[in-house]
Coordinates of C-alpha atoms and ligand atoms in Angstrom, one line a residue:
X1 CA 41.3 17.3 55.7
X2 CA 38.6 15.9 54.1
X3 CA 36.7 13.2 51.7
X4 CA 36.8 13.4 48.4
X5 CA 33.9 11.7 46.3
X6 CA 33.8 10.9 42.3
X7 CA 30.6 10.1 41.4
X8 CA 30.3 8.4 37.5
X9 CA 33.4 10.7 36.7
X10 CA 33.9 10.8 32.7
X11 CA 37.0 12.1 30.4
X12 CA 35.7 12.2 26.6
X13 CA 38.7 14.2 25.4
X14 CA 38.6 16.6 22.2
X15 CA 38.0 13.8 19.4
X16 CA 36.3 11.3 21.1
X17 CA 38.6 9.1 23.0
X18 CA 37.1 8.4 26.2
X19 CA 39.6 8.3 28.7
X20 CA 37.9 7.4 31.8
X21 CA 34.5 5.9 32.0
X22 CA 32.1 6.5 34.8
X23 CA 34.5 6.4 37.5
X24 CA 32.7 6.2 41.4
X25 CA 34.4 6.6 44.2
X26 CA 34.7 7.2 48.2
X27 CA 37.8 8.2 49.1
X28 CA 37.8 8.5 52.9
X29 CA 38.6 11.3 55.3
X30 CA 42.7 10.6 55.7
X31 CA 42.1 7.3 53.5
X32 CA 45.5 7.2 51.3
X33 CA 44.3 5.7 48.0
X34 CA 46.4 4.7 44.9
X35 CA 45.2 4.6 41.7
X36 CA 47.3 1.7 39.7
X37 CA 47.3 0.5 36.2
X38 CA 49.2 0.3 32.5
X39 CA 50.1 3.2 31.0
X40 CA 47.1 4.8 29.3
X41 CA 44.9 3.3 31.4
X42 CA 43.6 6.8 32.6
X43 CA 44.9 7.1 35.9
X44 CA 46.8 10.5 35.7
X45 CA 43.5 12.1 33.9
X46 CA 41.5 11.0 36.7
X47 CA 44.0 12.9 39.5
X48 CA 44.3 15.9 36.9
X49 CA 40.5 16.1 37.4
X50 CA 40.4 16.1 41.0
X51 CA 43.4 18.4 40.7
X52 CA 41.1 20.5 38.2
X53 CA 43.7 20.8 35.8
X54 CA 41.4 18.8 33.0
X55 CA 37.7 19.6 32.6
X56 CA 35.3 16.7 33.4
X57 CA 33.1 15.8 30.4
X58 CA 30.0 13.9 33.2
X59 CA 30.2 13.7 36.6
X60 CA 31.0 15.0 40.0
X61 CA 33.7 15.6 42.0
X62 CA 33.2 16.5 45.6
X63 CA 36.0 17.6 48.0
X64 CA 34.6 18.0 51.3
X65 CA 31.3 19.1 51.4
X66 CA 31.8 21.1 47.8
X67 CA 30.8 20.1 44.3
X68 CA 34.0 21.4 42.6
X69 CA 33.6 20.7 39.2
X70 CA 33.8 24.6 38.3
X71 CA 36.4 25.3 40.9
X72 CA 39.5 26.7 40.0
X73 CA 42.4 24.4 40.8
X74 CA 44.4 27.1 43.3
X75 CA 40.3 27.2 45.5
X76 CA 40.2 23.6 45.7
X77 CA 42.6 23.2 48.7
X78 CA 44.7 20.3 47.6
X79 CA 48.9 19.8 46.8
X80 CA 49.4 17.9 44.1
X81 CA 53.6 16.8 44.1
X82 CA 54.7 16.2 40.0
X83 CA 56.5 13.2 39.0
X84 CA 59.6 16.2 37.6
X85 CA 58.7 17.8 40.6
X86 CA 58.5 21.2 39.1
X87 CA 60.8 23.0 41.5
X88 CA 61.4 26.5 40.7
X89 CA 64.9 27.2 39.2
X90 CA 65.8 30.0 40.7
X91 CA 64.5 29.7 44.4
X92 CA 66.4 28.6 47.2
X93 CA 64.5 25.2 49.1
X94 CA 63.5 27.3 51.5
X95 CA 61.6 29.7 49.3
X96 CA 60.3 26.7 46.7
X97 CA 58.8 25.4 50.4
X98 CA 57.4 28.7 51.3
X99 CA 56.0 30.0 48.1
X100 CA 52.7 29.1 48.2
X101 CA 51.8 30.3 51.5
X102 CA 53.7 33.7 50.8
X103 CA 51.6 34.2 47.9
X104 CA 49.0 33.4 50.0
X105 CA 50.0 36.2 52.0
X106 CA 50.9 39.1 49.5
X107 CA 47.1 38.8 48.1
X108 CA 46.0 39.3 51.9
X109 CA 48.4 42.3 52.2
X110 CA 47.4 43.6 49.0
X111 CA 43.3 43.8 49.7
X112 CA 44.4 45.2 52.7
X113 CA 46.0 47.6 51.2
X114 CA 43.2 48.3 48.6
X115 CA 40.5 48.7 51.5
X116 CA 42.5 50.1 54.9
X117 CA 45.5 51.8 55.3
X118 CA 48.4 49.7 57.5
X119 CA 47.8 49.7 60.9
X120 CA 50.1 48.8 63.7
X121 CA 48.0 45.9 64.7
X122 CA 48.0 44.5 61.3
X123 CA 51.9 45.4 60.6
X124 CA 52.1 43.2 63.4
X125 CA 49.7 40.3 62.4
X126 CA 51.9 40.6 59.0
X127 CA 54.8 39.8 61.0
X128 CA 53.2 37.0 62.8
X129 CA 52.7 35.5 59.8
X130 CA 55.6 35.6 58.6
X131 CA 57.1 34.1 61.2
X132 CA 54.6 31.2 60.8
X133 CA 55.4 30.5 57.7
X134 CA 58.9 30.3 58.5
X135 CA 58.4 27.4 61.3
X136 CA 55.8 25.6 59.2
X137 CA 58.7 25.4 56.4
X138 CA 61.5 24.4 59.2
X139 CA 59.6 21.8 60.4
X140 CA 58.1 20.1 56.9
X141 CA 62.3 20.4 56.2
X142 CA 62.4 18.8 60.0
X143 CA 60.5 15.9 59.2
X144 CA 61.9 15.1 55.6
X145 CA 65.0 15.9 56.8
X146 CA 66.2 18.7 54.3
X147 CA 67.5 21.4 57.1
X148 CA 70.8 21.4 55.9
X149 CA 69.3 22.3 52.1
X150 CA 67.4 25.2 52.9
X151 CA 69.5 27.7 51.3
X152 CA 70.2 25.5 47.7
X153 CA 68.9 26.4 44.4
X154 CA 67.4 22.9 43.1
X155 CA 70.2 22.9 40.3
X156 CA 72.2 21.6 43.9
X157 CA 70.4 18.5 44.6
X158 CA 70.5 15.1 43.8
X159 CA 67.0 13.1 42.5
X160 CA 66.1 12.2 46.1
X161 CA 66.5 15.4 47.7
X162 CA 64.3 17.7 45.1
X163 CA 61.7 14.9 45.3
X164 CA 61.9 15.6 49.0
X165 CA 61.4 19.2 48.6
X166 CA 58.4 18.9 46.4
X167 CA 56.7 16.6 49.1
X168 CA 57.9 19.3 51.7
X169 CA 56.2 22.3 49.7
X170 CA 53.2 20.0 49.2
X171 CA 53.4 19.4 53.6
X172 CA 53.5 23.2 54.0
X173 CA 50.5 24.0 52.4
X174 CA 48.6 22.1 55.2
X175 CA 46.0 21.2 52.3
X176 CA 42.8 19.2 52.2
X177 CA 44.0 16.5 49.9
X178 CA 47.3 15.6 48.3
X179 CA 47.4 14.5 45.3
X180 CA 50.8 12.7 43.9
X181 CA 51.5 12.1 40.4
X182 CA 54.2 9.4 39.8
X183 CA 56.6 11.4 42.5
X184 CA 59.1 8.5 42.4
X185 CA 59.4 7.4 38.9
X186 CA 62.0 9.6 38.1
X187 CA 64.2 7.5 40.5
X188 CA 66.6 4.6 39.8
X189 CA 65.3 1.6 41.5
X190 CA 67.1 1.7 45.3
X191 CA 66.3 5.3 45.7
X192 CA 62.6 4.4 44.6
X193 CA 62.5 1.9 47.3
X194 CA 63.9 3.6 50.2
X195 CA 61.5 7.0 49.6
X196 CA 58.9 4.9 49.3
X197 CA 59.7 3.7 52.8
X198 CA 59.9 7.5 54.1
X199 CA 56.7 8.1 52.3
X200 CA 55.0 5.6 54.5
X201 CA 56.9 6.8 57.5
X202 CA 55.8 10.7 56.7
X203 CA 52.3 8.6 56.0
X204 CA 51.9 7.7 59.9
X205 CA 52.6 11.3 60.7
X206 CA 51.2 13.3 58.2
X207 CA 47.4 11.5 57.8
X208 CA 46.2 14.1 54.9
X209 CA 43.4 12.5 52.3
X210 CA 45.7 11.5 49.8
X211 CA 45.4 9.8 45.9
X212 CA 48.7 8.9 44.8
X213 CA 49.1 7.7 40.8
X214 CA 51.4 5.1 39.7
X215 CA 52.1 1.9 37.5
X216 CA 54.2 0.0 40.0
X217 CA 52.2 -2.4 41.3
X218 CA 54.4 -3.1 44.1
X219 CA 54.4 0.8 45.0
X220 CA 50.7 0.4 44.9
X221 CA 50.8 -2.3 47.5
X222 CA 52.9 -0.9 49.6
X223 CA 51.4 2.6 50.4
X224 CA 48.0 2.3 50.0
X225 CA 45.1 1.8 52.2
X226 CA 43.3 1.1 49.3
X227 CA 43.9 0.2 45.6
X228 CA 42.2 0.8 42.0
X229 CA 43.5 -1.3 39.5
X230 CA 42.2 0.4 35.9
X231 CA 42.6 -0.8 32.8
X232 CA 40.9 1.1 29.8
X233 CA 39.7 3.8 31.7
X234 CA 37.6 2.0 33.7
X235 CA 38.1 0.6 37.5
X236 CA 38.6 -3.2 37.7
X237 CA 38.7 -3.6 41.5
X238 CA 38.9 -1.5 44.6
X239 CA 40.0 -3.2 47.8
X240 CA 42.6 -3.5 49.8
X241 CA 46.1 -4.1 48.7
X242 CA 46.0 -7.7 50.8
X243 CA 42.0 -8.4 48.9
X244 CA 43.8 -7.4 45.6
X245 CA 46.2 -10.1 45.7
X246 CA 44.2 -12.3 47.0
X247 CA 40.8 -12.1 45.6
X248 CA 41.3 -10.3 42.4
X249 CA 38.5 -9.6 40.5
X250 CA 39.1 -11.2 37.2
X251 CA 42.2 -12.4 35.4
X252 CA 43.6 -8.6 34.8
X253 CA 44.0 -7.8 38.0
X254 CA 45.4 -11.3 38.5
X255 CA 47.7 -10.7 36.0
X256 CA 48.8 -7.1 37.0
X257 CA 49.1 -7.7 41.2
X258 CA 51.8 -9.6 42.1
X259 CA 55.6 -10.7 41.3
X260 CA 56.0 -12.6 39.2
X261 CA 52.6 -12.4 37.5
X262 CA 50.1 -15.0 38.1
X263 CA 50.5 -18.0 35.9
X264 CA 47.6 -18.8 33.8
X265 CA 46.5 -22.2 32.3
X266 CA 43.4 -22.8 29.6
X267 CA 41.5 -25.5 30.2
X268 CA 38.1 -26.6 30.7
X269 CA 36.2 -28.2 34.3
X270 CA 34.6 -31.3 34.4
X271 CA 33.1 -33.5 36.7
X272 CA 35.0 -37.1 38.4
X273 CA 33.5 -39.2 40.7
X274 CA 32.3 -36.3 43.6
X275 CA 34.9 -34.1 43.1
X276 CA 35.6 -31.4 40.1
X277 CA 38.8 -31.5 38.1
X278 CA 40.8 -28.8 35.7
X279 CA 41.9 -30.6 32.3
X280 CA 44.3 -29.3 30.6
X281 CA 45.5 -31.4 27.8
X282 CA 46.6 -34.8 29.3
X283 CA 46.5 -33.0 33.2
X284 CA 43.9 -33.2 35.5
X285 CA 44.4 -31.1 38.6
X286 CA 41.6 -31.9 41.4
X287 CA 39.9 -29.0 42.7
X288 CA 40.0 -28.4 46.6
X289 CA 36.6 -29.4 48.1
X290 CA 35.1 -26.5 49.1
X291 CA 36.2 -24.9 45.6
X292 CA 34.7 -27.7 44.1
X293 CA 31.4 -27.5 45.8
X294 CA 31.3 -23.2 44.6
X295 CA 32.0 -24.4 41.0
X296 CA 29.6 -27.3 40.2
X297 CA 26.9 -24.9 38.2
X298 CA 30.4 -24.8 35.9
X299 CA 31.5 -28.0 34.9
X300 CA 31.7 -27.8 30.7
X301 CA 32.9 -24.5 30.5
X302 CA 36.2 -23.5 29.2
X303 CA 38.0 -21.7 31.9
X304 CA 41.2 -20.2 33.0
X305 CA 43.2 -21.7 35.9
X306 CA 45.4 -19.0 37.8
X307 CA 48.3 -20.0 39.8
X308 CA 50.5 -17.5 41.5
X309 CA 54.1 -19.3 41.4
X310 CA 54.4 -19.2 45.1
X311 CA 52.0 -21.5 44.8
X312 CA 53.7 -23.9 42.7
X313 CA 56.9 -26.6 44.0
X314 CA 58.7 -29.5 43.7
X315 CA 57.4 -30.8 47.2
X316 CA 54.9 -28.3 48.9
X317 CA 53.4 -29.7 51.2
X318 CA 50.3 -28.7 50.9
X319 CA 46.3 -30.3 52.0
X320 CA 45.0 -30.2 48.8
X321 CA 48.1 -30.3 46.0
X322 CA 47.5 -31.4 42.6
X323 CA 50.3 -32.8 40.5
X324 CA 51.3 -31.5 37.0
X325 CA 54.1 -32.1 35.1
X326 CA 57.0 -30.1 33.3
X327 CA 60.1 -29.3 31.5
X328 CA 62.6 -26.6 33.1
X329 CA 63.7 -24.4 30.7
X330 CA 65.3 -21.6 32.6
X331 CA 66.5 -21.2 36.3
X332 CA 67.2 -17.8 38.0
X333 CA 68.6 -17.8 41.4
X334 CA 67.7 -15.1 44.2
X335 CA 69.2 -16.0 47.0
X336 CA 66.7 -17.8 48.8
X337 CA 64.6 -18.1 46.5
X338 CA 64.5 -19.2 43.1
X339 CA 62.3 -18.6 39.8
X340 CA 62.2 -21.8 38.1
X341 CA 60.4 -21.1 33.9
X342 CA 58.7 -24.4 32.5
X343 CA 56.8 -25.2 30.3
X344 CA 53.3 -27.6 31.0
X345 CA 52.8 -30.5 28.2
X346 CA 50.7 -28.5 26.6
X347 CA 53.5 -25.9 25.8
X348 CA 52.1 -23.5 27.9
X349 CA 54.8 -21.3 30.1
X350 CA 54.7 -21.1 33.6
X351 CA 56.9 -20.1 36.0
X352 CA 57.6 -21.2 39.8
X353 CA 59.0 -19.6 42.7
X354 CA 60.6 -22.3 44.8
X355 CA 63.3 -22.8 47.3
X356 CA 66.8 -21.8 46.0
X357 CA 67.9 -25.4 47.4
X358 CA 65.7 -27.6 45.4
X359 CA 67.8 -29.6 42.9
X360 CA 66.6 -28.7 39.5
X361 CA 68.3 -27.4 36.2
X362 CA 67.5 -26.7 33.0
X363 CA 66.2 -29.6 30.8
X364 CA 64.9 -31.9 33.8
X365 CA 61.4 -33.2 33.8
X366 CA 60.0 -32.6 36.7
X367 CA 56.6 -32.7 38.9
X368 CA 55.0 -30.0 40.0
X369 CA 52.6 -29.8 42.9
X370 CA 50.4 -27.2 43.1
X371 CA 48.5 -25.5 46.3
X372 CA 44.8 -26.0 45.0
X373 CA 43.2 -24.5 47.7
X374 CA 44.4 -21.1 46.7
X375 CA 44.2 -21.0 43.2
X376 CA 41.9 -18.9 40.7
X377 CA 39.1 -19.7 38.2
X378 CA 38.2 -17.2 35.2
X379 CA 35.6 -17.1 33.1
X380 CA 37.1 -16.7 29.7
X381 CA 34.0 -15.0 29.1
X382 CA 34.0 -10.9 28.5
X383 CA 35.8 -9.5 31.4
X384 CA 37.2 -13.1 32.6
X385 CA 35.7 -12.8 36.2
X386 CA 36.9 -14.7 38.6
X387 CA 34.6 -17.4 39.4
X388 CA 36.5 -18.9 42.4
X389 CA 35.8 -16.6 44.6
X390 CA 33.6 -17.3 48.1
X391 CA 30.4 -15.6 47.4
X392 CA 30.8 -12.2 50.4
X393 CA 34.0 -11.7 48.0
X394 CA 32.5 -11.8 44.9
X395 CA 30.2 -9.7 46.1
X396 CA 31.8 -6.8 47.1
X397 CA 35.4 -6.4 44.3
X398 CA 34.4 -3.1 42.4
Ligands
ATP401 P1 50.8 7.0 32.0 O1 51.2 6.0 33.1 O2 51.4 6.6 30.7 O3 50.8 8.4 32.3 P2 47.9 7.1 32.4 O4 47.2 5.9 32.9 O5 48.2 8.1 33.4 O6 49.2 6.6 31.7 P3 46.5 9.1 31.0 O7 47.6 10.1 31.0 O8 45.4 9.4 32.0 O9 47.1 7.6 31.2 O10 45.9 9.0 29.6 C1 44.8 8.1 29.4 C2 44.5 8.0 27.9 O11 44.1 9.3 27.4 C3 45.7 7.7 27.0 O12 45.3 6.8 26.0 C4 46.1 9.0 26.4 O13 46.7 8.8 25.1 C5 44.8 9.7 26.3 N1 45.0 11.2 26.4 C6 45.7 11.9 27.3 N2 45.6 13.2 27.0 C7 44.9 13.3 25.9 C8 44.6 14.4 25.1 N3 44.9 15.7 25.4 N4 43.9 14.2 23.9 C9 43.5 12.9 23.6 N5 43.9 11.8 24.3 C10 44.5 12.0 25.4

């Protein structure tokens, strides 16, 4: 086990396209971290550089206490598990488990070969570890539970299972760091969600450093004890996956953590009586006090309002709701729940997640209220920081 550290990590590739700009970070001894973002955002380079399966053009990468820029990916100690799982064809699970560490052992065997002839006492240390290698496999297979598959080629398994038994030969290795490339994306949807329950249950017995890639945000959420959002190349926020919801950065990470995505309204903020307000064509929505009080040094500026559509109802409720009107266009049903799509009178969509019982179809006008106290203000500035945010959050997103 152990901490791995990028410090101002670059990826020019061949060309000129930089794929990831001076990215810094501490990933914690056993921390799991998940690196999350749009495709092309450079998430995948940024694992195969840890992994040391792409050169890094500035930088350094430490695992441990060892600058490994240079190293060779087999000496760096980590498991990386493929999103096609690369299984080999033509080896049973038990043997696509074990392969690794067997290889491991044939290149001991063979120096001792080269330098000293066989001895009984190391005939039987050879034995030994065999043996170990056979337990470690049975109980990686134990705790995925792939007993009953040891003896299949992977040709015999279904999606699930061979995703199982690339995590399994990953276990088996007993590496420093994992590192996990998309493992569930080959998937469909229900499988997806039920390994990614088992992941977290292997998670809480298994507590290996891990970085784990993906562009599901809600994966993201779920597994990690921390979360990059990129986009570009370059990290918008690390926090955790409770701070990125909550107090995102700036309007992309708004906009990419979360289902359904944060609404977002233009507008501008000006001053009436004591309080602040949000216009937005003919709407003004009152800021909450303390809000209020953080924004003052922005009153004239054009700004973006984010509301997450929890946040939105018909009646919420809520201390400090503002009203704002609109048209239903579309209503889709999910049980409880319901996602209601309007638009504002300014024609700008938004779209509400509200009871499933509230009375409203498409065409009704209808009034909105919305939970002020827990809404977002972006700069629509370069990089649309959020503005909103109390000051020891501000100061501590990237
Ligand atoms: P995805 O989820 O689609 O895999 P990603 O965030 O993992 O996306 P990367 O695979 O890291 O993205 O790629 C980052 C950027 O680098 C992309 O724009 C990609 O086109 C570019 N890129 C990747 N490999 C090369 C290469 N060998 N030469 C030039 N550009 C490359």
């Amino acid at each position: 086990m152990a901490e791995v550290i990028l410090d101002k990590v670059s990826k020019t590739y061949p060309g000129g396209f930089e794929a990831v700009r001076a990215f810094s970070l501490d990933i914690r001894d056993e921390e799991f971290v998940v690196l999350v973002g749009p495709s092309g955002c450079g998430k995948s380079t940024t694992l195969r550089m840890v992994a040391g399966l792409e050169d890094i053009t500035g930088g350094t990468i430490r695992i441990g206490d060892r600058v490994v820029n240079e190293v060779a990916p087999k000496d760096r100690d980590i498991a990386m598990v493929f999103q096609n799982y690369a299984l080999y064809p033509h080896m049973t699970v038990f043997r696509n488990m074990a392969f690794a560490l067997m290889l491991r052992r044939q290149h001991g065997a063979f120096d001792n070969l080269l330098g000293r002839v066989l001895t009984p006492g190391r005939f039987r240390a050879a034995r030994q570890e065999r043996q170990g290698i056979d337990e470690r496999v049975r109980a990686a297979a134990e705790m995925l539970g792939i007993t009953s598959l040891l003896d299949r080629k992977p040709s015999a398994l279904s999606g699930g299972q061979r995703q199982r038994v690339a995590v399994g030969r990953a276990i088996v290795r007993e590496p420093k760091v994992f590192l996990f490339d998309e493992p569930l994306s080959n998937l469909d949807a229900k499988l997806r969600v039920e390994m990614r329950a088992e992941l977290k249950h292997l998670r809480q017995r298994v507590s290996t450093t891990t970085i784990y890639v993906t562009h599901d945000q809600e994966e993201a959420m779920t597994l990690g004890d921390r979360v990059v959002v990129m986009k570009d190349g370059v990290v918008q926020q690390c926090d955790t996956p409770f701070a990125t919801f909550e107090r995102p950065a700036n309007r992309f990470v708004a906009g990419f953590v979360g289902t359904p995505p944060m609404n977002f309204l233009e507008g501008s903020l000006a001053l009436d009586g004591d309080g602040l307000v949000f216009v937005h064509g003919p709407d003004r929505l009152a800021l909450a006090p303390e809000m209020a009080a953080r924004m003052k040094p922005h009153v004239g500026k054009n700004l973006t309002l984010g509301i997450r559509p929890e946040l939105l109802a018909v009646a919420g409720g809520w201390r400090h709701a503002a009203d704002l009107p609109g048209s239903v266009r579309v209503t889709e049903p999910l049980g409880d729940r319901m996602d209601v799509h309007l638009r504002t009178r300014q024609d700008e969509a938004l779209t509400a997640r509200i009871d499933a019982r509230t009375r409203v179809a498409p065409g009704d006008d209808v009034m909105l209220q919305v939970d002020m106290e827990r809404v977002h203000l972006f700069d629509t500035a370069a990089g649309e920081p959020n503005l909103s945010l109390p000051p020891e959050a501000a100061a501590s997103p990237a």
